[in-house]
């Protein structure tokens, strides 16, 4: 009971930091960019909100459940395989979607903003997709490991980074700076969540085989159930 209360308190503090940072960031953007600038960010946000879940194939909940199950069974090879699979999905599918969005950026800009001059915004938004997808699945895997402190630390770090970067970027470069912040925060989010996940992911290669080979072999039978999780999640929305 005490552990549950402590875990809830730690996560609560991290969530408070995230909410506070979001409020401060919104106030800064509204004051510096005005309605037009915040509208540009909102439109770009609606695009990335569609692309990022597609980049993860919706497998986040599946990773939480399957990693928790494998960890409870002390099946470290399966934990390692799931971790590698999540990373490859995020970077592979996310990278593919980013390339597709970059190719279609003039048409996407014309559709979202009625002005192809905003192609640069679509390109920056596309660059943030694989970063956000990788961070999203890293967080799902941290949840599977029940790494409460790590998740709270991640929330606080991102909250601090948002405030520390939006002030100079938005005030010095306006809308382009605010859009560039999406990529910068995505990079920090992906890198730091990966660092926090690394200690939770033991490697248990069999004799004469590398961890990569073992992870690949163990991951093959896991792909189908993981994708079932993802497809059902995407369908439900």
mmCIF file of C-alpha atoms in Angstrom:
data_model
loop_
_atom_site.group_PDB
_atom_site.id
_atom_site.type_symbol
_atom_site.label_atom_id
_atom_site.label_comp_id
_atom_site.label_asym_id
_atom_site.label_seq_id
_atom_site.Cartn_x
_atom_site.Cartn_y
_atom_site.Cartn_z
ATOM 1 C CA UNK A 1 0.000 0.000 0.000
ATOM 2 C CA UNK A 2 2.818 2.374 0.934
ATOM 3 C CA UNK A 3 4.592 1.637 -2.349
ATOM 4 C CA UNK A 4 1.398 2.374 -4.294
ATOM 5 C CA UNK A 5 0.931 5.709 -2.530
ATOM 6 C CA UNK A 6 4.569 6.668 -3.109
ATOM 7 C CA UNK A 7 4.412 5.696 -6.783
ATOM 8 C CA UNK A 8 1.213 7.678 -7.263
ATOM 9 C CA UNK A 9 2.756 10.723 -5.580
ATOM 10 C CA UNK A 10 5.890 10.557 -7.749
ATOM 11 C CA UNK A 11 3.884 10.275 -10.961
ATOM 12 C CA UNK A 12 1.586 13.042 -9.762
ATOM 13 C CA UNK A 13 4.494 15.430 -9.266
ATOM 14 C CA UNK A 14 5.757 14.650 -12.757
ATOM 15 C CA UNK A 15 2.307 15.270 -14.200
ATOM 16 C CA UNK A 16 1.999 18.577 -12.354
ATOM 17 C CA UNK A 17 5.307 19.700 -13.879
ATOM 18 C CA UNK A 18 4.073 18.721 -17.351
ATOM 19 C CA UNK A 19 0.781 20.614 -16.961
ATOM 20 C CA UNK A 20 2.525 23.684 -15.545
ATOM 21 C CA UNK A 21 5.000 23.717 -18.426
ATOM 22 C CA UNK A 22 2.177 23.393 -20.964
ATOM 23 C CA UNK A 23 0.350 26.369 -19.441
ATOM 24 C CA UNK A 24 3.472 28.545 -19.389
ATOM 25 C CA UNK A 25 4.350 27.545 -22.966
ATOM 26 C CA UNK A 26 0.832 28.382 -24.169
ATOM 27 C CA UNK A 27 0.989 31.800 -22.493
ATOM 28 C CA UNK A 28 4.371 32.561 -24.071
ATOM 29 C CA UNK A 29 3.227 31.475 -27.522
ATOM 30 C CA UNK A 30 0.000 33.470 -27.300
ATOM 31 C CA UNK A 31 1.872 36.596 -26.208
ATOM 32 C CA UNK A 32 4.669 36.292 -28.759
ATOM 33 C CA UNK A 33 2.998 34.775 -31.819
ATOM 34 C CA UNK A 34 -0.586 36.008 -31.610
ATOM 35 C CA UNK A 35 -3.622 34.209 -33.045
ATOM 36 C CA UNK A 36 -2.086 33.627 -36.468
ATOM 37 C CA UNK A 37 1.082 32.029 -35.108
ATOM 38 C CA UNK A 38 -0.729 29.819 -32.637
ATOM 39 C CA UNK A 39 -3.082 28.780 -35.438
ATOM 40 C CA UNK A 40 -0.109 27.648 -37.533
ATOM 41 C CA UNK A 41 1.156 25.542 -34.636
ATOM 42 C CA UNK A 42 -2.312 24.118 -34.001
ATOM 43 C CA UNK A 43 -2.685 23.002 -37.628
ATOM 44 C CA UNK A 44 0.738 21.400 -37.566
ATOM 45 C CA UNK A 45 -0.129 19.731 -34.282
ATOM 46 C CA UNK A 46 -3.233 18.202 -35.840
ATOM 47 C CA UNK A 47 -1.078 16.674 -38.598
ATOM 48 C CA UNK A 48 1.500 15.191 -36.234
ATOM 49 C CA UNK A 49 -1.314 13.938 -33.971
ATOM 50 C CA UNK A 50 -2.388 11.733 -36.886
ATOM 51 C CA UNK A 51 1.078 10.664 -38.021
ATOM 52 C CA UNK A 52 2.641 9.735 -34.678
ATOM 53 C CA UNK A 53 0.057 7.045 -33.715
ATOM 54 C CA UNK A 54 0.391 5.623 -37.223
ATOM 55 C CA UNK A 55 4.179 5.609 -36.805
ATOM 56 C CA UNK A 56 3.847 3.453 -33.676
ATOM 57 C CA UNK A 57 1.264 1.190 -35.374
ATOM 58 C CA UNK A 58 -0.716 1.557 -32.146
ATOM 59 C CA UNK A 59 1.396 -1.057 -30.346
ATOM 60 C CA UNK A 60 2.007 1.011 -27.200
ATOM 61 C CA UNK A 61 -0.559 -0.771 -25.009
ATOM 62 C CA UNK A 62 0.588 -4.119 -26.345
ATOM 63 C CA UNK A 63 4.181 -3.358 -25.355
ATOM 64 C CA UNK A 64 3.072 -2.403 -21.845
ATOM 65 C CA UNK A 65 1.209 -5.683 -21.357
ATOM 66 C CA UNK A 66 3.731 -7.973 -23.049
ATOM 67 C CA UNK A 67 6.806 -6.500 -21.350
ATOM 68 C CA UNK A 68 5.106 -6.663 -17.954
ATOM 69 C CA UNK A 69 4.228 -10.313 -18.606
ATOM 70 C CA UNK A 70 7.746 -11.194 -19.799
ATOM 71 C CA UNK A 71 9.353 -9.411 -16.864
ATOM 72 C CA UNK A 72 7.111 -11.241 -14.376
ATOM 73 C CA UNK A 73 8.222 -14.536 -15.952
ATOM 74 C CA UNK A 74 11.912 -13.466 -15.856
ATOM 75 C CA UNK A 75 12.020 -14.000 -19.609
ATOM 76 C CA UNK A 76 14.792 -11.509 -20.348
ATOM 77 C CA UNK A 77 15.241 -12.658 -23.949
ATOM 78 C CA UNK A 78 11.609 -11.772 -24.636
ATOM 79 C CA UNK A 79 11.979 -8.394 -22.885
ATOM 80 C CA UNK A 80 14.999 -7.634 -25.034
ATOM 81 C CA UNK A 81 13.208 -8.781 -28.203
ATOM 82 C CA UNK A 82 10.181 -6.595 -27.478
ATOM 83 C CA UNK A 83 12.412 -3.603 -26.797
ATOM 84 C CA UNK A 84 14.259 -4.016 -30.083
ATOM 85 C CA UNK A 85 10.976 -4.524 -31.914
ATOM 86 C CA UNK A 86 9.472 -1.347 -30.465
ATOM 87 C CA UNK A 87 12.538 0.680 -31.412
ATOM 88 C CA UNK A 88 12.636 -0.685 -34.961
ATOM 89 C CA UNK A 89 8.929 -0.051 -35.480
ATOM 90 C CA UNK A 90 9.158 3.547 -34.304
ATOM 91 C CA UNK A 91 12.214 4.469 -36.341
ATOM 92 C CA UNK A 92 11.312 2.384 -39.387
ATOM 93 C CA UNK A 93 7.645 3.265 -39.781
ATOM 94 C CA UNK A 94 8.108 6.771 -38.352
ATOM 95 C CA UNK A 95 10.983 7.439 -40.714
ATOM 96 C CA UNK A 96 8.937 6.198 -43.663
ATOM 97 C CA UNK A 97 6.017 8.450 -42.757
ATOM 98 C CA UNK A 98 8.392 11.389 -42.292
ATOM 99 C CA UNK A 99 9.815 10.865 -45.779
ATOM 100 C CA UNK A 100 6.308 10.547 -47.254
ATOM 101 C CA UNK A 101 5.187 13.741 -45.500
ATOM 102 C CA UNK A 102 8.307 15.560 -46.691
ATOM 103 C CA UNK A 103 7.651 14.516 -50.294
ATOM 104 C CA UNK A 104 4.024 15.616 -50.013
ATOM 105 C CA UNK A 105 4.869 18.770 -48.022
ATOM 106 C CA UNK A 106 3.901 21.310 -50.746
ATOM 107 C CA UNK A 107 0.457 19.736 -51.088
ATOM 108 C CA UNK A 108 0.045 19.293 -47.322
ATOM 109 C CA UNK A 109 0.972 22.937 -46.777
ATOM 110 C CA UNK A 110 -1.551 24.019 -49.403
ATOM 111 C CA UNK A 111 -4.228 21.864 -47.778
ATOM 112 C CA UNK A 112 -3.551 22.904 -44.172
ATOM 113 C CA UNK A 113 -2.609 26.555 -44.642
ATOM 114 C CA UNK A 114 -3.948 27.356 -48.112
ATOM 115 C CA UNK A 115 -0.384 28.481 -48.840
ATOM 116 C CA UNK A 116 2.492 26.308 -50.086
ATOM 117 C CA UNK A 117 4.928 28.831 -48.594
ATOM 118 C CA UNK A 118 4.468 26.958 -45.314
ATOM 119 C CA UNK A 119 6.182 23.875 -46.736
ATOM 120 C CA UNK A 120 9.018 24.503 -44.268
ATOM 121 C CA UNK A 121 6.592 23.974 -41.357
ATOM 122 C CA UNK A 122 5.463 20.617 -42.762
ATOM 123 C CA UNK A 123 9.095 19.559 -43.201
ATOM 124 C CA UNK A 124 9.915 20.364 -39.574
ATOM 125 C CA UNK A 125 6.746 18.644 -38.397
ATOM 126 C CA UNK A 126 7.671 15.563 -40.432
ATOM 127 C CA UNK A 127 11.106 15.483 -38.817
ATOM 128 C CA UNK A 128 9.485 15.309 -35.380
ATOM 129 C CA UNK A 129 7.371 12.233 -36.228
ATOM 130 C CA UNK A 130 9.953 9.438 -35.773
ATOM 131 C CA UNK A 131 11.360 11.194 -32.704
ATOM 132 C CA UNK A 132 7.935 11.416 -31.061
ATOM 133 C CA UNK A 133 7.105 7.839 -32.084
ATOM 134 C CA UNK A 134 10.321 6.510 -30.533
ATOM 135 C CA UNK A 135 9.695 8.478 -27.334
ATOM 136 C CA UNK A 136 6.075 7.278 -27.169
ATOM 137 C CA UNK A 137 7.055 3.607 -27.385
ATOM 138 C CA UNK A 138 9.931 4.105 -24.939
ATOM 139 C CA UNK A 139 7.408 5.456 -22.445
ATOM 140 C CA UNK A 140 5.123 2.469 -23.055
ATOM 141 C CA UNK A 141 8.044 0.141 -22.348
ATOM 142 C CA UNK A 142 8.921 2.055 -19.182
ATOM 143 C CA UNK A 143 5.313 1.548 -18.073
ATOM 144 C CA UNK A 144 5.691 -2.176 -18.728
ATOM 145 C CA UNK A 145 8.751 -2.183 -16.469
ATOM 146 C CA UNK A 146 6.814 -0.160 -13.866
ATOM 147 C CA UNK A 147 9.683 2.346 -13.848
ATOM 148 C CA UNK A 148 7.771 5.000 -11.938
ATOM 149 C CA UNK A 149 10.751 7.148 -10.980
ATOM 150 C CA UNK A 150 12.080 7.110 -14.523
ATOM 151 C CA UNK A 151 8.724 8.218 -15.956
ATOM 152 C CA UNK A 152 8.420 11.017 -13.405
ATOM 153 C CA UNK A 153 12.002 12.124 -14.145
ATOM 154 C CA UNK A 154 11.204 12.131 -17.852
ATOM 155 C CA UNK A 155 8.116 14.300 -17.311
ATOM 156 C CA UNK A 156 10.075 16.826 -15.244
ATOM 157 C CA UNK A 157 12.945 16.906 -17.747
ATOM 158 C CA UNK A 158 10.626 17.556 -20.683
ATOM 159 C CA UNK A 159 8.756 20.220 -18.726
ATOM 160 C CA UNK A 160 11.997 22.058 -17.948
ATOM 161 C CA UNK A 161 13.236 21.656 -21.540
ATOM 162 C CA UNK A 162 9.994 23.075 -22.937
ATOM 163 C CA UNK A 163 10.275 26.257 -20.924
ATOM 164 C CA UNK A 164 14.039 26.591 -21.400
ATOM 165 C CA UNK A 165 13.792 26.290 -25.192
ATOM 166 C CA UNK A 166 10.535 28.064 -26.046
ATOM 167 C CA UNK A 167 11.617 31.391 -24.552
ATOM 168 C CA UNK A 168 14.681 31.977 -26.774
ATOM 169 C CA UNK A 169 13.281 30.219 -29.851
ATOM 170 C CA UNK A 170 9.898 31.953 -29.887
ATOM 171 C CA UNK A 171 11.203 35.381 -28.911
ATOM 172 C CA UNK A 172 14.156 35.358 -31.298
ATOM 173 C CA UNK A 173 12.645 33.601 -34.327
ATOM 174 C CA UNK A 174 8.888 33.755 -33.811
ATOM 175 C CA UNK A 175 6.814 31.087 -35.560
ATOM 176 C CA UNK A 176 9.795 29.281 -37.192
ATOM 177 C CA UNK A 177 11.463 29.062 -33.791
ATOM 178 C CA UNK A 178 8.317 27.687 -32.150
ATOM 179 C CA UNK A 179 7.939 25.064 -34.880
ATOM 180 C CA UNK A 180 11.625 24.134 -34.599
ATOM 181 C CA UNK A 181 11.070 23.577 -30.900
ATOM 182 C CA UNK A 182 8.839 20.625 -31.751
ATOM 183 C CA UNK A 183 11.815 18.866 -33.335
ATOM 184 C CA UNK A 184 14.175 19.832 -30.509
ATOM 185 C CA UNK A 185 11.797 18.624 -27.792
ATOM 186 C CA UNK A 186 11.142 15.433 -29.767
ATOM 187 C CA UNK A 187 14.885 14.773 -29.938
ATOM 188 C CA UNK A 188 15.349 15.377 -26.197
ATOM 189 C CA UNK A 189 12.303 13.233 -25.429
ATOM 190 C CA UNK A 190 13.494 10.318 -27.588
ATOM 191 C CA UNK A 191 17.081 10.457 -26.333
ATOM 192 C CA UNK A 192 16.316 10.807 -22.631
ATOM 193 C CA UNK A 193 13.537 8.199 -22.616
ATOM 194 C CA UNK A 194 15.924 5.790 -24.345
ATOM 195 C CA UNK A 195 18.586 6.451 -21.717
ATOM 196 C CA UNK A 196 16.088 5.821 -18.920
ATOM 197 C CA UNK A 197 14.879 2.633 -20.607
ATOM 198 C CA UNK A 198 18.368 1.148 -21.101
ATOM 199 C CA UNK A 199 18.921 0.014 -17.463
ATOM 200 C CA UNK A 200 15.541 -1.760 -17.543
ATOM 201 C CA UNK A 201 16.456 -3.851 -20.581
ATOM 202 C CA UNK A 202 18.745 -6.761 -19.683
ATOM 203 C CA UNK A 203 20.448 -8.678 -22.424
ATOM 204 C CA UNK A 204 20.609 -12.440 -22.180
ATOM 205 C CA UNK A 205 22.306 -13.874 -25.278
ATOM 206 C CA UNK A 206 22.672 -17.615 -25.544
ATOM 207 C CA UNK A 207 26.112 -19.155 -25.785
ATOM 208 C CA UNK A 208 27.745 -18.457 -29.123
ATOM 209 C CA UNK A 209 25.094 -15.944 -30.217
ATOM 210 C CA UNK A 210 24.907 -12.211 -30.041
ATOM 211 C CA UNK A 211 22.151 -10.327 -28.235
ATOM 212 C CA UNK A 212 20.930 -9.102 -31.625
ATOM 213 C CA UNK A 213 20.541 -12.642 -32.962
ATOM 214 C CA UNK A 214 18.719 -13.809 -29.846
ATOM 215 C CA UNK A 215 16.456 -10.748 -29.920
ATOM 216 C CA UNK A 216 15.592 -11.360 -33.566
ATOM 217 C CA UNK A 217 14.785 -15.032 -33.016
ATOM 218 C CA UNK A 218 12.721 -14.363 -29.895
ATOM 219 C CA UNK A 219 10.918 -11.474 -31.566
ATOM 220 C CA UNK A 220 9.531 -13.350 -34.566
ATOM 221 C CA UNK A 221 6.679 -15.112 -32.729
ATOM 222 C CA UNK A 222 5.885 -11.885 -30.834
ATOM 223 C CA UNK A 223 5.240 -9.737 -33.890
ATOM 224 C CA UNK A 224 1.783 -11.107 -34.679
ATOM 225 C CA UNK A 225 0.221 -10.640 -31.199
ATOM 226 C CA UNK A 226 1.855 -7.221 -30.889
ATOM 227 C CA UNK A 227 0.392 -6.121 -34.210
ATOM 228 C CA UNK A 228 -3.019 -7.424 -33.133
ATOM 229 C CA UNK A 229 -2.803 -5.106 -30.143
ATOM 230 C CA UNK A 230 -1.824 -2.266 -32.449
ATOM 231 C CA UNK A 231 -4.513 -2.801 -35.075
ATOM 232 C CA UNK A 232 -7.244 -3.032 -32.451
ATOM 233 C CA UNK A 233 -5.929 0.131 -30.770
ATOM 234 C CA UNK A 234 -5.897 2.067 -34.051
ATOM 235 C CA UNK A 235 -9.394 0.885 -34.941
ATOM 236 C CA UNK A 236 -10.799 1.865 -31.558
ATOM 237 C CA UNK A 237 -8.976 5.196 -31.793
#
